[in-house]
mmCIF file of C-alpha atoms in Angstrom:
data_model
loop_
_atom_site.group_PDB
_atom_site.id
_atom_site.type_symbol
_atom_site.label_atom_id
_atom_site.label_comp_id
_atom_site.label_asym_id
_atom_site.label_seq_id
_atom_site.Cartn_x
_atom_site.Cartn_y
_atom_site.Cartn_z
ATOM 1 C CA MET A 1 -9.918 59.739 26.560
ATOM 2 C CA ARG A 2 -8.705 59.621 22.989
ATOM 3 C CA GLN A 3 -6.079 62.288 22.487
ATOM 4 C CA LYS A 4 -2.336 62.550 22.018
ATOM 5 C CA ARG A 5 -0.315 61.871 25.128
ATOM 6 C CA LEU A 6 1.088 64.885 26.876
ATOM 7 C CA THR A 7 4.818 65.492 26.596
ATOM 8 C CA ASP A 8 7.454 67.896 27.860
ATOM 9 C CA ASP A 9 6.239 70.738 30.107
ATOM 10 C CA ALA A 10 2.571 69.849 29.722
ATOM 11 C CA TYR A 11 3.258 66.334 31.034
ATOM 12 C CA VAL A 12 5.418 67.606 33.903
ATOM 13 C CA ASN A 13 2.746 70.132 34.892
ATOM 14 C CA VAL A 14 -0.050 67.544 35.029
ATOM 15 C CA VAL A 15 2.075 65.201 37.159
ATOM 16 C CA GLU A 16 3.057 68.068 39.462
ATOM 17 C CA GLN A 17 -0.562 69.177 39.891
ATOM 18 C CA SER A 18 -1.659 65.599 40.559
ATOM 19 C CA VAL A 19 1.038 64.944 43.157
ATOM 20 C CA SER A 20 0.350 68.266 44.879
ATOM 21 C CA ALA A 21 -3.371 67.465 45.057
ATOM 22 C CA VAL A 22 -2.745 63.999 46.493
ATOM 23 C CA ARG A 23 -0.321 65.421 49.072
ATOM 24 C CA ARG A 24 -2.847 68.049 50.174
ATOM 25 C CA LYS A 25 -5.764 65.634 50.461
ATOM 26 C CA PHE A 26 -3.905 62.470 51.552
ATOM 27 C CA PRO A 27 -0.498 63.480 52.988
ATOM 28 C CA THR A 28 0.369 59.961 54.205
ATOM 29 C CA ALA A 29 -0.755 58.128 51.050
ATOM 30 C CA LEU A 30 1.473 55.857 49.032
ATOM 31 C CA LEU A 31 1.569 56.933 45.396
ATOM 32 C CA GLN A 32 2.152 53.926 43.170
ATOM 33 C CA TRP A 33 3.549 54.831 39.777
ATOM 34 C CA GLU A 34 2.366 52.207 37.320
ATOM 35 C CA ASP A 35 3.247 51.794 33.644
ATOM 36 C CA ILE A 36 5.044 55.119 33.366
ATOM 37 C CA GLY A 37 7.113 55.086 30.172
ATOM 38 C CA LYS A 38 10.875 54.568 30.536
ATOM 39 C CA ASN A 39 11.566 58.139 29.445
ATOM 40 C CA ASN A 40 9.719 59.444 32.510
ATOM 41 C CA ALA A 41 9.684 56.669 35.119
ATOM 42 C CA PHE A 42 13.055 57.195 36.799
ATOM 43 C CA ARG A 43 12.830 60.962 36.570
ATOM 44 C CA ILE A 44 9.395 60.987 38.220
ATOM 45 C CA LEU A 45 10.375 58.520 40.929
ATOM 46 C CA ASP A 46 13.532 60.480 41.742
ATOM 47 C CA ARG A 47 11.688 63.809 41.719
ATOM 48 C CA TYR A 48 8.839 62.794 44.037
ATOM 49 C CA ARG A 49 10.249 60.080 46.296
ATOM 50 C CA GLU A 50 11.248 62.625 48.957
ATOM 51 C CA ARG A 51 7.997 64.613 48.714
ATOM 52 C CA ILE A 52 5.488 61.779 48.917
ATOM 53 C CA LEU A 53 5.778 58.095 49.684
ATOM 54 C CA SER A 54 6.350 56.664 46.189
ATOM 55 C CA PHE A 55 6.638 53.231 44.664
ATOM 56 C CA ASN A 56 7.213 52.263 41.032
ATOM 57 C CA ASP A 57 6.138 48.695 40.409
ATOM 58 C CA ASP A 58 8.287 48.211 37.296
ATOM 59 C CA ILE A 59 11.456 49.569 38.912
ATOM 60 C CA GLN A 60 11.193 48.796 42.605
ATOM 61 C CA GLY A 61 8.642 45.966 42.641
ATOM 62 C CA THR A 62 10.328 43.846 40.002
ATOM 63 C CA GLY A 63 13.737 44.663 41.465
ATOM 64 C CA SER A 64 12.708 43.626 44.983
ATOM 65 C CA VAL A 65 11.111 40.368 43.875
ATOM 66 C CA ALA A 66 14.138 39.485 41.730
ATOM 67 C CA LEU A 67 16.544 40.248 44.579
ATOM 68 C CA SER A 68 14.574 38.009 46.942
ATOM 69 C CA VAL A 69 14.765 35.194 44.374
ATOM 70 C CA PHE A 70 18.539 35.684 44.015
ATOM 71 C CA LEU A 71 19.024 35.675 47.793
ATOM 72 C CA SER A 72 16.938 32.501 48.112
ATOM 73 C CA ALA A 73 19.013 30.845 45.385
ATOM 74 C CA MET A 74 22.219 31.839 47.199
ATOM 75 C CA LYS A 75 20.900 30.292 50.399
ATOM 76 C CA ILE A 76 20.162 27.038 48.562
ATOM 77 C CA LYS A 77 23.526 27.089 46.786
ATOM 78 C CA GLN A 78 25.295 28.158 49.999
ATOM 79 C CA GLU A 79 26.991 30.996 48.126
ATOM 80 C CA LYS A 80 27.065 34.758 48.444
ATOM 81 C CA LEU A 81 25.539 37.208 46.003
ATOM 82 C CA SER A 82 28.894 38.991 45.921
ATOM 83 C CA ASP A 83 30.461 35.863 44.369
ATOM 84 C CA GLN A 84 28.169 36.105 41.334
ATOM 85 C CA VAL A 85 28.494 37.887 37.986
ATOM 86 C CA PHE A 86 25.168 39.206 36.680
ATOM 87 C CA VAL A 87 24.084 39.765 33.092
ATOM 88 C CA PHE A 88 20.829 41.691 32.708
ATOM 89 C CA PHE A 89 19.411 41.311 29.216
ATOM 90 C CA GLY A 90 17.044 44.219 28.794
ATOM 91 C CA GLN A 91 17.798 47.639 30.203
ATOM 92 C CA GLY A 92 14.341 49.112 30.510
ATOM 93 C CA GLN A 93 12.707 49.854 33.830
ATOM 94 C CA ALA A 94 12.635 46.248 35.074
ATOM 95 C CA GLY A 95 16.212 45.357 34.113
ATOM 96 C CA THR A 96 17.587 48.613 35.436
ATOM 97 C CA GLY A 97 15.525 48.312 38.623
ATOM 98 C CA MET A 98 16.809 44.789 39.249
ATOM 99 C CA ALA A 99 20.397 45.855 38.652
ATOM 100 C CA ARG A 100 19.936 48.730 41.136
ATOM 101 C CA GLN A 101 18.617 46.352 43.797
ATOM 102 C CA VAL A 102 21.486 43.903 43.239
ATOM 103 C CA LEU A 103 24.014 46.750 43.354
ATOM 104 C CA THR A 104 22.634 47.865 46.719
ATOM 105 C CA GLU A 105 22.810 44.320 48.113
ATOM 106 C CA LEU A 106 26.342 43.758 46.804
ATOM 107 C CA ARG A 107 27.432 46.898 48.645
ATOM 108 C CA ALA A 108 25.638 45.672 51.780
ATOM 109 C CA GLU A 109 27.684 42.449 51.512
ATOM 110 C CA GLY A 110 30.847 44.552 51.696
ATOM 111 C CA LEU A 111 31.825 45.253 48.094
ATOM 112 C CA SER A 112 32.914 48.752 47.153
ATOM 113 C CA GLU A 113 30.822 50.669 44.614
ATOM 114 C CA LYS A 114 33.350 49.835 41.889
ATOM 115 C CA GLU A 115 33.614 46.153 42.854
ATOM 116 C CA ALA A 116 29.824 45.863 42.846
ATOM 117 C CA ARG A 117 29.463 47.612 39.480
ATOM 118 C CA ASP A 118 32.163 45.393 37.975
ATOM 119 C CA ARG A 119 29.865 42.395 38.637
ATOM 120 C CA LEU A 120 26.895 43.892 36.744
ATOM 121 C CA PHE A 121 26.607 43.740 32.957
ATOM 122 C CA GLY A 122 23.726 45.387 31.129
ATOM 123 C CA VAL A 123 22.915 44.230 27.622
ATOM 124 C CA ASP A 124 20.292 45.930 25.484
ATOM 125 C CA ILE A 125 19.259 45.709 21.862
ATOM 126 C CA ASP A 126 22.529 47.407 20.824
ATOM 127 C CA GLY A 127 24.636 44.974 22.861
ATOM 128 C CA LEU A 128 26.623 45.418 26.063
ATOM 129 C CA LEU A 129 26.390 48.956 27.396
ATOM 130 C CA VAL A 130 29.901 50.415 27.133
ATOM 131 C CA GLU A 131 31.241 53.919 27.404
ATOM 132 C CA GLY A 132 30.694 55.939 24.270
ATOM 133 C CA MET A 133 27.184 54.563 23.784
ATOM 134 C CA GLN A 134 24.239 56.848 24.352
ATOM 135 C CA VAL A 135 22.559 55.621 27.543
ATOM 136 C CA ARG A 136 20.034 57.045 29.972
ATOM 137 C CA GLU A 137 21.264 58.283 33.351
ATOM 138 C CA GLU A 138 19.698 55.350 35.198
ATOM 139 C CA GLN A 139 21.689 52.882 33.069
ATOM 140 C CA ARG A 140 25.091 54.310 33.995
ATOM 141 C CA HIS A 141 25.620 51.902 36.898
ATOM 142 C CA VAL A 142 26.028 49.016 34.421
ATOM 143 C CA LEU A 143 28.018 50.970 31.806
ATOM 144 C CA LYS A 144 31.414 49.360 31.230
ATOM 145 C CA GLU A 145 34.626 51.168 30.482
ATOM 146 C CA ARG A 146 36.087 50.174 27.120
ATOM 147 C CA PHE A 147 39.361 48.926 28.626
ATOM 148 C CA MET A 148 37.399 46.306 30.612
ATOM 149 C CA VAL A 149 36.251 44.611 27.410
ATOM 150 C CA ALA A 150 39.232 45.424 25.175
ATOM 151 C CA ASP A 151 40.645 41.891 25.220
ATOM 152 C CA TRP A 152 37.316 40.060 24.940
ATOM 153 C CA GLU A 153 36.883 37.557 22.119
ATOM 154 C CA LEU A 154 33.881 38.719 20.078
ATOM 155 C CA GLU A 155 31.844 37.084 17.369
ATOM 156 C CA ASN A 156 31.373 40.507 15.758
ATOM 157 C CA PRO A 157 33.822 43.300 16.633
ATOM 158 C CA ASP A 158 31.140 45.957 15.996
ATOM 159 C CA LYS A 159 28.842 44.809 18.797
ATOM 160 C CA ILE A 160 29.304 42.982 22.086
ATOM 161 C CA SER A 161 26.408 40.544 21.980
ATOM 162 C CA LEU A 162 24.580 38.800 24.799
ATOM 163 C CA PHE A 163 26.559 35.631 24.045
ATOM 164 C CA ASP A 164 29.877 37.528 24.033
ATOM 165 C CA THR A 165 28.990 39.094 27.379
ATOM 166 C CA ILE A 166 27.980 35.815 29.039
ATOM 167 C CA LYS A 167 31.097 34.041 27.784
ATOM 168 C CA ASN A 168 33.674 36.752 28.477
ATOM 169 C CA ALA A 169 32.260 38.027 31.768
ATOM 170 C CA LYS A 170 31.874 34.414 32.974
ATOM 171 C CA ALA A 171 28.310 35.120 34.025
ATOM 172 C CA THR A 172 26.817 33.033 36.796
ATOM 173 C CA VAL A 173 23.386 34.745 36.755
ATOM 174 C CA LEU A 174 21.430 35.591 33.596
ATOM 175 C CA ILE A 175 18.295 37.690 33.812
ATOM 176 C CA GLY A 176 16.119 38.308 30.787
ATOM 177 C CA VAL A 177 13.645 41.189 30.788
ATOM 178 C CA THR A 178 13.302 42.013 27.137
ATOM 179 C CA GLY A 179 10.631 41.831 24.527
ATOM 180 C CA GLN A 180 13.142 40.452 22.033
ATOM 181 C CA SER A 181 11.891 36.988 21.145
ATOM 182 C CA GLY A 182 14.247 34.083 20.601
ATOM 183 C CA ALA A 183 17.130 35.673 22.499
ATOM 184 C CA PHE A 184 17.605 32.713 24.849
ATOM 185 C CA ASP A 185 18.388 30.113 22.240
ATOM 186 C CA GLU A 186 20.255 26.849 22.788
ATOM 187 C CA LYS A 187 23.630 28.572 22.396
ATOM 188 C CA ILE A 188 22.857 31.092 25.147
ATOM 189 C CA LEU A 189 21.460 28.451 27.491
#
């Protein structure tokens, strides 16, 4: 149907009506949220996950698959996930979903919330996510306090780049889920 996408209350109302109808007709159904824009995806998942069995492929599916790959790699390397430092390049649904899954597993391995978060670094188009930057709620678990990066050596003091983050954080795992082409150049690798 060719028309402008719904936004704001109109969007919320259509989703609410749809979920209510599915719950009435199919109360045990799994509702898979697919290709929901980043401005709505986390909000919708959080709103409905307790009301109806819900699954977001971009957030939970990608996160689960990535976590299984990381755990397999740790088995091969005979290391623990909690010994790694993760840099997630791209902080959309997939990158944020993967970081959430890793955070959960790090806590399951015995790290505190703070210790686990200290091992996760989120880099987006504007660089490393640090306090003072405008971020979405779901990105807060990778947001770094400024004092943590105050003594980092930076190529450009106005922006903490992917390279700066990898080098200074001493990353052992690099995940790229961005549409930015050419980001993983020879220098990064």
